[in-house]
Short mmCIF file of the C-alpha atoms (twelve columns), coordinates in Angstrom:
data_MODEL
# 
_entry.id   MODEL 
# 
loop_
_atom_site.group_PDB 
_atom_site.id 
_atom_site.type_symbol 
_atom_site.label_atom_id 
_atom_site.label_alt_id 
_atom_site.label_comp_id 
_atom_site.label_asym_id 
_atom_site.label_seq_id 
_atom_site.Cartn_x 
_atom_site.Cartn_y 
_atom_site.Cartn_z 
_atom_site.pdbx_PDB_model_num 
ATOM 1   C CA . UNK A 1   6.634   -1.714  -42.581 1 
ATOM 2   C CA . UNK A 2   7.485   0.897   -39.974 1 
ATOM 3   C CA . UNK A 3   8.492   -0.976  -36.297 1 
ATOM 4   C CA . UNK A 4   7.521   0.853   -32.913 1 
ATOM 5   C CA . UNK A 5   10.118  1.705   -30.505 1 
ATOM 6   C CA . UNK A 6   11.353  -0.533  -27.825 1 
ATOM 7   C CA . UNK A 7   9.626   0.811   -24.482 1 
ATOM 8   C CA . UNK A 8   12.682  2.066   -21.957 1 
ATOM 9   C CA . UNK A 9   14.325  -0.067  -19.811 1 
ATOM 10  C CA . UNK A 10  14.942  2.219   -17.323 1 
ATOM 11  C CA . UNK A 11  14.799  5.544   -15.885 1 
ATOM 12  C CA . UNK A 12  18.232  7.843   -16.264 1 
ATOM 13  C CA . UNK A 13  21.396  7.762   -14.111 1 
ATOM 14  C CA . UNK A 14  20.422  10.785  -12.359 1 
ATOM 15  C CA . UNK A 15  17.506  9.326   -11.408 1 
ATOM 16  C CA . UNK A 16  18.366  6.414   -10.111 1 
ATOM 17  C CA . UNK A 17  21.159  7.833   -7.787  1 
ATOM 18  C CA . UNK A 18  18.798  10.721  -6.279  1 
ATOM 19  C CA . UNK A 19  16.283  7.436   -5.818  1 
ATOM 20  C CA . UNK A 20  19.138  5.369   -3.918  1 
ATOM 21  C CA . UNK A 21  19.536  8.629   -1.291  1 
ATOM 22  C CA . UNK A 22  16.452  8.948   -1.026  1 
ATOM 23  C CA . UNK A 23  15.538  6.141   -0.467  1 
ATOM 24  C CA . UNK A 24  18.813  4.559   1.582   1 
ATOM 25  C CA . UNK A 25  18.760  7.377   3.497   1 
ATOM 26  C CA . UNK A 26  14.965  7.152   4.905   1 
ATOM 27  C CA . UNK A 27  16.045  3.324   5.041   1 
ATOM 28  C CA . UNK A 28  18.713  4.024   7.637   1 
ATOM 29  C CA . UNK A 29  16.834  6.968   9.916   1 
ATOM 30  C CA . UNK A 30  13.940  4.678   10.394  1 
ATOM 31  C CA . UNK A 31  15.786  1.762   11.630  1 
ATOM 32  C CA . UNK A 32  18.064  3.637   13.151  1 
ATOM 33  C CA . UNK A 33  14.894  5.378   14.940  1 
ATOM 34  C CA . UNK A 34  13.147  1.952   15.721  1 
ATOM 35  C CA . UNK A 35  15.590  -0.252  17.281  1 
ATOM 36  C CA . UNK A 36  18.059  2.590   18.601  1 
ATOM 37  C CA . UNK A 37  14.925  4.587   20.601  1 
ATOM 38  C CA . UNK A 38  12.174  2.061   20.787  1 
ATOM 39  C CA . UNK A 39  11.469  -1.793  21.419  1 
ATOM 40  C CA . UNK A 40  10.964  -3.660  18.578  1 
ATOM 41  C CA . UNK A 41  8.963   -6.815  17.570  1 
ATOM 42  C CA . UNK A 42  9.018   -8.756  14.393  1 
ATOM 43  C CA . UNK A 43  7.277   -12.179 13.772  1 
ATOM 44  C CA . UNK A 44  7.982   -13.906 10.564  1 
ATOM 45  C CA . UNK A 45  10.787  -11.689 9.029   1 
ATOM 46  C CA . UNK A 46  12.472  -14.399 6.940   1 
ATOM 47  C CA . UNK A 47  9.246   -14.490 4.924   1 
ATOM 48  C CA . UNK A 48  9.820   -11.059 3.719   1 
ATOM 49  C CA . UNK A 49  13.839  -11.135 3.477   1 
ATOM 50  C CA . UNK A 50  13.315  -14.818 1.857   1 
ATOM 51  C CA . UNK A 51  11.589  -13.261 -0.667  1 
ATOM 52  C CA . UNK A 52  13.183  -10.118 -1.283  1 
ATOM 53  C CA . UNK A 53  16.524  -12.353 -1.469  1 
ATOM 54  C CA . UNK A 54  15.027  -14.857 -4.401  1 
ATOM 55  C CA . UNK A 55  13.484  -12.072 -6.453  1 
ATOM 56  C CA . UNK A 56  16.780  -10.369 -6.346  1 
ATOM 57  C CA . UNK A 57  19.191  -13.391 -7.609  1 
ATOM 58  C CA . UNK A 58  16.194  -14.903 -9.273  1 
ATOM 59  C CA . UNK A 59  14.535  -13.810 -12.573 1 
ATOM 60  C CA . UNK A 60  11.525  -11.908 -11.805 1 
ATOM 61  C CA . UNK A 61  8.666   -12.673 -13.313 1 
ATOM 62  C CA . UNK A 62  5.847   -11.854 -11.384 1 
ATOM 63  C CA . UNK A 63  5.380   -8.761  -8.776  1 
ATOM 64  C CA . UNK A 64  4.596   -8.558  -5.356  1 
ATOM 65  C CA . UNK A 65  2.038   -7.111  -3.285  1 
ATOM 66  C CA . UNK A 66  1.921   -6.589  0.634   1 
ATOM 67  C CA . UNK A 67  -1.025  -5.518  2.763   1 
ATOM 68  C CA . UNK A 68  -1.278  -4.092  5.972   1 
ATOM 69  C CA . UNK A 69  -3.202  -2.110  8.548   1 
ATOM 70  C CA . UNK A 70  -2.608  1.531   9.077   1 
ATOM 71  C CA . UNK A 71  -2.397  2.872   12.414  1 
ATOM 72  C CA . UNK A 72  -0.140  5.570   12.778  1 
ATOM 73  C CA . UNK A 73  0.887   8.867   9.966   1 
ATOM 74  C CA . UNK A 74  4.716   7.095   9.516   1 
ATOM 75  C CA . UNK A 75  3.843   3.575   8.783   1 
ATOM 76  C CA . UNK A 76  5.665   4.318   6.042   1 
ATOM 77  C CA . UNK A 77  8.401   4.428   6.001   1 
ATOM 78  C CA . UNK A 78  8.921   3.528   9.616   1 
ATOM 79  C CA . UNK A 79  7.879   0.393   9.439   1 
ATOM 80  C CA . UNK A 80  10.293  -0.711  6.690   1 
ATOM 81  C CA . UNK A 81  13.201  0.186   9.183   1 
ATOM 82  C CA . UNK A 82  12.919  -3.449  9.937   1 
ATOM 83  C CA . UNK A 83  15.017  -4.080  6.762   1 
ATOM 84  C CA . UNK A 84  18.625  -4.917  7.556   1 
ATOM 85  C CA . UNK A 85  20.551  -1.849  5.793   1 
ATOM 86  C CA . UNK A 86  22.255  -4.153  3.299   1 
ATOM 87  C CA . UNK A 87  18.328  -3.930  1.990   1 
ATOM 88  C CA . UNK A 88  17.909  -0.282  1.687   1 
ATOM 89  C CA . UNK A 89  20.357  0.401   -0.891  1 
ATOM 90  C CA . UNK A 90  18.606  -2.031  -3.253  1 
ATOM 91  C CA . UNK A 91  16.170  0.533   -4.715  1 
ATOM 92  C CA . UNK A 92  14.827  -1.848  -7.723  1 
ATOM 93  C CA . UNK A 93  13.748  -4.330  -5.171  1 
ATOM 94  C CA . UNK A 94  12.530  -1.960  -2.719  1 
ATOM 95  C CA . UNK A 95  8.570   -1.031  -2.532  1 
ATOM 96  C CA . UNK A 96  6.402   1.323   -4.326  1 
ATOM 97  C CA . UNK A 97  3.561   2.561   -2.013  1 
ATOM 98  C CA . UNK A 98  0.357   5.243   -2.692  1 
ATOM 99  C CA . UNK A 99  1.105   8.448   -1.077  1 
ATOM 100 C CA . UNK A 100 -1.917  11.075  -0.761  1 
ATOM 101 C CA . UNK A 101 -1.653  13.741  -3.025  1 
ATOM 102 C CA . UNK A 102 -2.985  16.745  -0.942  1 
ATOM 103 C CA . UNK A 103 -0.143  15.754  1.373   1 
ATOM 104 C CA . UNK A 104 2.898   14.061  -0.304  1 
ATOM 105 C CA . UNK A 105 2.486   16.137  -3.611  1 
ATOM 106 C CA . UNK A 106 1.931   19.470  -2.741  1 
ATOM 107 C CA . UNK A 107 4.611   21.408  -4.221  1 
ATOM 108 C CA . UNK A 108 7.685   21.290  -6.012  1 
ATOM 109 C CA . UNK A 109 10.040  19.959  -3.756  1 
ATOM 110 C CA . UNK A 110 7.097   17.035  -2.263  1 
ATOM 111 C CA . UNK A 111 6.643   16.080  -5.498  1 
ATOM 112 C CA . UNK A 112 10.234  15.332  -6.440  1 
ATOM 113 C CA . UNK A 113 11.235  13.509  -3.460  1 
ATOM 114 C CA . UNK A 114 8.024   11.245  -2.713  1 
ATOM 115 C CA . UNK A 115 8.641   10.529  -6.647  1 
ATOM 116 C CA . UNK A 116 12.281  9.584   -5.603  1 
ATOM 117 C CA . UNK A 117 11.315  7.555   -2.704  1 
ATOM 118 C CA . UNK A 118 8.830   5.197   -5.018  1 
ATOM 119 C CA . UNK A 119 5.612   7.118   -4.019  1 
ATOM 120 C CA . UNK A 120 3.131   7.159   -6.855  1 
ATOM 121 C CA . UNK A 121 0.285   10.456  -6.010  1 
ATOM 122 C CA . UNK A 122 -2.906  9.575   -4.885  1 
ATOM 123 C CA . UNK A 123 -5.946  11.662  -4.262  1 
ATOM 124 C CA . UNK A 124 -8.454  10.676  -2.137  1 
ATOM 125 C CA . UNK A 125 -11.958 11.126  -2.925  1 
ATOM 126 C CA . UNK A 126 -12.473 12.581  0.812   1 
ATOM 127 C CA . UNK A 127 -10.019 15.808  -0.739  1 
ATOM 128 C CA . UNK A 128 -10.956 15.326  -4.493  1 
ATOM 129 C CA . UNK A 129 -13.620 13.726  -6.928  1 
ATOM 130 C CA . UNK A 130 -10.528 12.948  -8.998  1 
ATOM 131 C CA . UNK A 131 -9.963  10.152  -6.075  1 
ATOM 132 C CA . UNK A 132 -11.036 6.614   -6.783  1 
ATOM 133 C CA . UNK A 133 -10.666 3.408   -8.371  1 
ATOM 134 C CA . UNK A 134 -10.121 4.371   -12.033 1 
ATOM 135 C CA . UNK A 135 -7.951  7.316   -11.093 1 
ATOM 136 C CA . UNK A 136 -4.579  7.312   -13.495 1 
ATOM 137 C CA . UNK A 137 -2.359  6.077   -10.428 1 
ATOM 138 C CA . UNK A 138 -4.278  3.085   -9.556  1 
ATOM 139 C CA . UNK A 139 -3.566  2.236   -13.622 1 
ATOM 140 C CA . UNK A 140 0.173   2.899   -12.683 1 
ATOM 141 C CA . UNK A 141 -0.094  0.303   -9.633  1 
ATOM 142 C CA . UNK A 142 -1.282  -2.246  -11.698 1 
ATOM 143 C CA . UNK A 143 1.105   -1.908  -14.316 1 
ATOM 144 C CA . UNK A 144 4.133   -2.014  -11.571 1 
ATOM 145 C CA . UNK A 145 2.737   -5.609  -10.273 1 
ATOM 146 C CA . UNK A 146 2.319   -6.486  -14.070 1 
ATOM 147 C CA . UNK A 147 4.868   -7.596  -16.248 1 
ATOM 148 C CA . UNK A 148 6.424   -5.524  -18.947 1 
ATOM 149 C CA . UNK A 149 4.072   -7.641  -21.849 1 
ATOM 150 C CA . UNK A 150 0.874   -5.047  -20.627 1 
ATOM 151 C CA . UNK A 151 2.766   -2.102  -21.274 1 
ATOM 152 C CA . UNK A 152 0.871   0.405   -23.865 1 
ATOM 153 C CA . UNK A 153 3.188   0.848   -27.140 1 
ATOM 154 C CA . UNK A 154 4.904   2.973   -27.363 1 
ATOM 155 C CA . UNK A 155 5.060   3.806   -23.264 1 
ATOM 156 C CA . UNK A 156 4.293   7.545   -21.490 1 
ATOM 157 C CA . UNK A 157 6.814   8.365   -19.608 1 
ATOM 158 C CA . UNK A 158 4.462   10.603  -17.507 1 
ATOM 159 C CA . UNK A 159 0.911   10.316  -16.439 1 
ATOM 160 C CA . UNK A 160 -1.111  13.235  -14.959 1 
ATOM 161 C CA . UNK A 161 -3.998  13.064  -11.973 1 
ATOM 162 C CA . UNK A 162 -5.734  15.540  -13.189 1 
ATOM 163 C CA . UNK A 163 -5.699  16.442  -16.973 1 
ATOM 164 C CA . UNK A 164 -2.724  19.591  -16.224 1 
ATOM 165 C CA . UNK A 165 -0.043  18.272  -13.430 1 
ATOM 166 C CA . UNK A 166 2.582   15.547  -14.444 1 
ATOM 167 C CA . UNK A 167 4.420   13.116  -12.726 1 
ATOM 168 C CA . UNK A 168 7.075   10.688  -14.019 1 
ATOM 169 C CA . UNK A 169 5.448   6.968   -14.678 1 
ATOM 170 C CA . UNK A 170 7.595   4.223   -13.237 1 
ATOM 171 C CA . UNK A 171 5.669   1.843   -15.248 1 
ATOM 172 C CA . UNK A 172 6.719   3.184   -18.499 1 
ATOM 173 C CA . UNK A 173 10.245  1.345   -17.621 1 
ATOM 174 C CA . UNK A 174 10.603  -2.448  -18.286 1 
ATOM 175 C CA . UNK A 175 12.991  -2.747  -15.431 1 
ATOM 176 C CA . UNK A 176 10.551  -1.375  -13.314 1 
ATOM 177 C CA . UNK A 177 7.574   -4.029  -13.629 1 
ATOM 178 C CA . UNK A 178 6.774   -7.197  -11.971 1 
ATOM 179 C CA . UNK A 179 7.656   -4.679  -8.736  1 
ATOM 180 C CA . UNK A 180 7.131   -4.528  -5.159  1 
ATOM 181 C CA . UNK A 181 3.920   -2.547  -4.284  1 
ATOM 182 C CA . UNK A 182 2.585   -2.222  -0.987  1 
ATOM 183 C CA . UNK A 183 -0.793  -0.638  0.209   1 
ATOM 184 C CA . UNK A 184 -2.727  0.196   3.142   1 
ATOM 185 C CA . UNK A 185 -6.593  -0.234  2.143   1 
ATOM 186 C CA . UNK A 186 -7.735  1.167   5.355   1 
ATOM 187 C CA . UNK A 187 -6.652  4.830   3.439   1 
ATOM 188 C CA . UNK A 188 -6.511  6.290   7.030   1 
ATOM 189 C CA . UNK A 189 -4.927  6.412   10.316  1 
ATOM 190 C CA . UNK A 190 -7.225  4.142   12.374  1 
ATOM 191 C CA . UNK A 191 -5.905  3.986   16.351  1 
ATOM 192 C CA . UNK A 192 -8.988  1.806   17.684  1 
ATOM 193 C CA . UNK A 193 -8.345  0.452   21.603  1 
ATOM 194 C CA . UNK A 194 -8.149  -3.199  20.765  1 
ATOM 195 C CA . UNK A 195 -6.652  -2.348  17.179  1 
ATOM 196 C CA . UNK A 196 -9.556  -3.879  15.152  1 
ATOM 197 C CA . UNK A 197 -9.809  -2.774  11.530  1 
ATOM 198 C CA . UNK A 198 -11.367 -0.809  9.495   1 
ATOM 199 C CA . UNK A 199 -13.370 -2.502  6.193   1 
ATOM 200 C CA . UNK A 200 -10.835 -2.043  3.261   1 
ATOM 201 C CA . UNK A 201 -11.421 0.085   -0.094  1 
ATOM 202 C CA . UNK A 202 -11.875 -1.514  -2.926  1 
ATOM 203 C CA . UNK A 203 -8.537  -0.592  -4.490  1 
ATOM 204 C CA . UNK A 204 -6.680  -3.412  -3.363  1 
ATOM 205 C CA . UNK A 205 -9.128  -5.453  -5.220  1 
ATOM 206 C CA . UNK A 206 -8.457  -3.981  -8.475  1 
ATOM 207 C CA . UNK A 207 -4.733  -4.994  -7.720  1 
ATOM 208 C CA . UNK A 208 -5.301  -8.038  -6.876  1 
ATOM 209 C CA . UNK A 209 -7.872  -8.916  -9.684  1 
ATOM 210 C CA . UNK A 210 -6.163  -6.604  -13.072 1 
ATOM 211 C CA . UNK A 211 -2.406  -7.418  -12.318 1 
ATOM 212 C CA . UNK A 212 -1.089  -10.065 -14.914 1 
ATOM 213 C CA . UNK A 213 0.722   -12.763 -13.897 1 
ATOM 214 C CA . UNK A 214 -0.815  -13.183 -10.707 1 
ATOM 215 C CA . UNK A 215 1.473   -11.643 -8.031  1 
ATOM 216 C CA . UNK A 216 3.229   -12.621 -4.706  1 
ATOM 217 C CA . UNK A 217 0.901   -11.842 -1.839  1 
ATOM 218 C CA . UNK A 218 2.072   -11.220 2.013   1 
ATOM 219 C CA . UNK A 219 0.421   -9.733  4.547   1 
ATOM 220 C CA . UNK A 220 1.565   -7.911  7.560   1 
ATOM 221 C CA . UNK A 221 -0.509  -6.543  10.419  1 
ATOM 222 C CA . UNK A 222 1.276   -3.873  12.813  1 
ATOM 223 C CA . UNK A 223 1.357   -2.608  16.021  1 
ATOM 224 C CA . UNK A 224 2.677   0.373   18.099  1 
ATOM 225 C CA . UNK A 225 3.016   3.430   15.850  1 
ATOM 226 C CA . UNK A 226 -0.056  4.528   17.610  1 
ATOM 227 C CA . UNK A 227 2.320   5.011   20.298  1 
ATOM 228 C CA . UNK A 228 5.088   6.827   18.512  1 
ATOM 229 C CA . UNK A 229 2.179   8.950   16.796  1 
ATOM 230 C CA . UNK A 230 -0.978  9.225   18.560  1 
ATOM 231 C CA . UNK A 231 -3.810  11.047  17.120  1 
ATOM 232 C CA . UNK A 232 -4.670  12.823  20.277  1 
ATOM 233 C CA . UNK A 233 -0.645  13.642  21.028  1 
ATOM 234 C CA . UNK A 234 -0.173  17.326  22.483  1 
ATOM 235 C CA . UNK A 235 3.086   19.480  22.159  1 
ATOM 236 C CA . UNK A 236 5.548   19.111  20.059  1 
ATOM 237 C CA . UNK A 237 2.996   17.529  18.060  1 
ATOM 238 C CA . UNK A 238 5.291   17.178  14.829  1 
ATOM 239 C CA . UNK A 239 8.004   15.070  17.173  1 
ATOM 240 C CA . UNK A 240 7.240   11.344  17.338  1 
ATOM 241 C CA . UNK A 241 7.225   10.061  20.821  1 
ATOM 242 C CA . UNK A 242 10.145  7.197   22.058  1 
ATOM 243 C CA . UNK A 243 10.507  4.365   24.087  1 
ATOM 244 C CA . UNK A 244 7.761   2.672   22.634  1 
ATOM 245 C CA . UNK A 245 7.092   -1.044  21.664  1 
ATOM 246 C CA . UNK A 246 6.824   -1.124  18.230  1 
ATOM 247 C CA . UNK A 247 5.207   -4.642  16.774  1 
ATOM 248 C CA . UNK A 248 4.720   -6.223  13.081  1 
ATOM 249 C CA . UNK A 249 3.734   -9.810  11.989  1 
ATOM 250 C CA . UNK A 250 4.174   -10.862 8.803   1 
ATOM 251 C CA . UNK A 251 2.714   -13.828 7.157   1 
ATOM 252 C CA . UNK A 252 3.833   -15.828 4.990   1 
ATOM 253 C CA . UNK A 253 3.892   -15.493 1.024   1 
ATOM 254 C CA . UNK A 254 1.491   -17.488 -0.904  1 
ATOM 255 C CA . UNK A 255 0.401   -17.039 -4.897  1 
ATOM 256 C CA . UNK A 256 -2.427  -14.294 -5.343  1 
ATOM 257 C CA . UNK A 257 -4.170  -17.495 -7.526  1 
ATOM 258 C CA . UNK A 258 -4.447  -19.877 -4.463  1 
ATOM 259 C CA . UNK A 259 -5.742  -17.352 -2.478  1 
ATOM 260 C CA . UNK A 260 -8.072  -15.362 -5.232  1 
ATOM 261 C CA . UNK A 261 -7.958  -17.478 -8.410  1 
ATOM 262 C CA . UNK A 262 -11.824 -18.303 -8.072  1 
ATOM 263 C CA . UNK A 263 -12.082 -14.529 -8.174  1 
ATOM 264 C CA . UNK A 264 -9.494  -13.513 -10.747 1 
ATOM 265 C CA . UNK A 265 -10.892 -15.797 -13.377 1 
ATOM 266 C CA . UNK A 266 -14.314 -14.302 -12.520 1 
ATOM 267 C CA . UNK A 267 -12.974 -10.764 -13.217 1 
ATOM 268 C CA . UNK A 268 -11.405 -12.205 -16.410 1 
ATOM 269 C CA . UNK A 269 -14.449 -13.765 -17.684 1 
ATOM 270 C CA . UNK A 270 -16.432 -10.632 -16.994 1 
ATOM 271 C CA . UNK A 271 -13.629 -8.574  -18.789 1 
ATOM 272 C CA . UNK A 272 -14.639 -10.788 -22.061 1 
ATOM 273 C CA . UNK A 273 -18.003 -10.373 -21.641 1 
ATOM 274 C CA . UNK A 274 -19.015 -6.777  -20.467 1 
ATOM 275 C CA . UNK A 275 -19.043 -3.292  -21.551 1 
ATOM 276 C CA . UNK A 276 -16.322 -0.721  -19.550 1 
ATOM 277 C CA . UNK A 277 -19.156 0.824   -17.713 1 
ATOM 278 C CA . UNK A 278 -19.976 -2.350  -16.451 1 
ATOM 279 C CA . UNK A 279 -16.573 -3.937  -15.379 1 
ATOM 280 C CA . UNK A 280 -16.506 -0.190  -13.065 1 
ATOM 281 C CA . UNK A 281 -19.937 0.242   -12.068 1 
ATOM 282 C CA . UNK A 282 -21.802 -3.337  -12.991 1 
ATOM 283 C CA . UNK A 283 -23.386 -4.928  -9.762  1 
ATOM 284 C CA . UNK A 284 -20.878 -8.632  -10.475 1 
ATOM 285 C CA . UNK A 285 -17.962 -6.130  -10.805 1 
ATOM 286 C CA . UNK A 286 -18.557 -4.517  -7.317  1 
ATOM 287 C CA . UNK A 287 -19.837 -7.556  -5.609  1 
ATOM 288 C CA . UNK A 288 -15.871 -9.172  -6.939  1 
ATOM 289 C CA . UNK A 289 -14.413 -6.217  -5.354  1 
ATOM 290 C CA . UNK A 290 -16.431 -6.589  -1.841  1 
ATOM 291 C CA . UNK A 291 -15.667 -10.007 -1.528  1 
ATOM 292 C CA . UNK A 292 -11.696 -9.877  -2.428  1 
ATOM 293 C CA . UNK A 293 -11.390 -6.626  -0.381  1 
ATOM 294 C CA . UNK A 294 -13.118 -9.024  2.550   1 
ATOM 295 C CA . UNK A 295 -11.265 -11.720 1.984   1 
ATOM 296 C CA . UNK A 296 -7.533  -9.602  2.422   1 
ATOM 297 C CA . UNK A 297 -8.916  -8.301  5.333   1 
ATOM 298 C CA . UNK A 298 -9.215  -12.026 6.399   1 
ATOM 299 C CA . UNK A 299 -5.725  -12.112 6.088   1 
ATOM 300 C CA . UNK A 300 -4.504  -9.618  7.941   1 
ATOM 301 C CA . UNK A 301 -7.408  -10.690 10.602  1 
ATOM 302 C CA . UNK A 302 -5.756  -13.538 10.962  1 
ATOM 303 C CA . UNK A 303 -1.830  -11.878 12.076  1 
ATOM 304 C CA . UNK A 304 -3.732  -9.811  14.346  1 
ATOM 305 C CA . UNK A 305 -5.294  -12.610 16.074  1 
ATOM 306 C CA . UNK A 306 -2.275  -14.344 16.363  1 
ATOM 307 C CA . UNK A 307 -0.538  -11.119 18.231  1 
ATOM 308 C CA . UNK A 308 -3.143  -12.248 20.663  1 
ATOM 309 C CA . UNK A 309 -5.382  -9.459  20.312  1 
ATOM 310 C CA . UNK A 310 -9.030  -10.264 20.689  1 
ATOM 311 C CA . UNK A 311 -11.188 -12.499 17.774  1 
ATOM 312 C CA . UNK A 312 -13.396 -10.013 15.867  1 
ATOM 313 C CA . UNK A 313 -17.308 -10.344 17.513  1 
ATOM 314 C CA . UNK A 314 -19.060 -7.915  14.860  1 
ATOM 315 C CA . UNK A 315 -18.215 -9.878  10.678  1 
ATOM 316 C CA . UNK A 316 -19.858 -6.522  9.514   1 
ATOM 317 C CA . UNK A 317 -17.251 -4.198  10.485  1 
ATOM 318 C CA . UNK A 318 -15.526 -5.420  7.034   1 
ATOM 319 C CA . UNK A 319 -18.193 -3.982  4.971   1 
ATOM 320 C CA . UNK A 320 -17.970 0.018   4.304   1 
ATOM 321 C CA . UNK A 321 -21.644 0.449   4.747   1 
ATOM 322 C CA . UNK A 322 -20.916 -0.201  8.384   1 
ATOM 323 C CA . UNK A 323 -18.697 2.634   8.679   1 
ATOM 324 C CA . UNK A 324 -21.155 5.061   6.447   1 
ATOM 325 C CA . UNK A 325 -22.644 6.419   9.406   1 
ATOM 326 C CA . UNK A 326 -19.214 8.050   10.794  1 
ATOM 327 C CA . UNK A 327 -19.245 12.164  9.982   1 
ATOM 328 C CA . UNK A 328 -17.843 13.856  7.276   1 
ATOM 329 C CA . UNK A 329 -14.926 15.430  9.455   1 
ATOM 330 C CA . UNK A 330 -11.771 15.111  8.690   1 
ATOM 331 C CA . UNK A 331 -10.030 14.415  12.212  1 
ATOM 332 C CA . UNK A 332 -12.825 12.081  14.333  1 
ATOM 333 C CA . UNK A 333 -13.705 9.667   17.249  1 
ATOM 334 C CA . UNK A 334 -15.524 6.421   15.700  1 
ATOM 335 C CA . UNK A 335 -18.649 6.091   16.742  1 
ATOM 336 C CA . UNK A 336 -18.326 2.233   15.042  1 
ATOM 337 C CA . UNK A 337 -15.542 1.371   17.137  1 
ATOM 338 C CA . UNK A 338 -14.299 4.165   19.228  1 
ATOM 339 C CA . UNK A 339 -11.470 4.471   17.502  1 
ATOM 340 C CA . UNK A 340 -9.636  7.642   16.440  1 
ATOM 341 C CA . UNK A 341 -9.345  8.447   12.870  1 
ATOM 342 C CA . UNK A 342 -7.171  10.967  10.593  1 
ATOM 343 C CA . UNK A 343 -8.081  11.358  6.692   1 
ATOM 344 C CA . UNK A 344 -5.368  13.828  6.489   1 
# 
């Protein structure tokens, strides 16, 4: 009987050194900018740091999913300047994120830089018909959150977003599994007068329903980067503003099964009884994703209100249909809440 090759444990040493160089240097610059040129207020930082400490010193037996509102193009990486310097070089314990393919991966230099920076190339439906819930990048994100036992055998060391391009497949390496994945489910910069939230897209629902085992979950709310990089800023447009107040509220870590256990059980039942087509487009699957995304948004909304912002009066703001009346433009002022929206 012929055996199958074991999946690789980690990337090559040169790749890992390059990743440390990118992640640590960007982290240092972000921290210096935040604390050296702005006023920073962080509530609940120990919720995140204690989780990262535990994941570094103990067996990492599940992933970590952090979720946040999105108010400016500099949110990631700038918000991670809140991490003390000793965390910035521990690349294996730092976040993976989703980055716009049309911005972060538009040439070979950017592709290498952002791949080393633990960013996955994500196609956005606004810019490409290849985007959406079931693009290969989302599969990578689900696998990164999941344990090594979910890997295909043998794993592919690369993946493609369109059948012709090629990117490193981090989930192929067992050392990258049970990773920390951070997402901005609003999927565009949303700068509203009262820091309200848009609806959350369903990619976050896939991460919660399909990851195995259930990851830890930490919600986050940020405010202030819209002043550092306002959408209506003038010249010099490319420079961030300084002397601003940046606030972060970090919720308590919770097991995903505690918050979404019933939804995950319903999904597993659907997987056992439904076709692939029904899992993607069937009404039960769609409704599950709607409910999960709305529940995640509710967790961020609690943090927003704890920061002193007004209670959300219109609960329909959590639904995609409410925002479907927005114009088909890349940058605009939303008729829903008067927010400045940037789909770039």
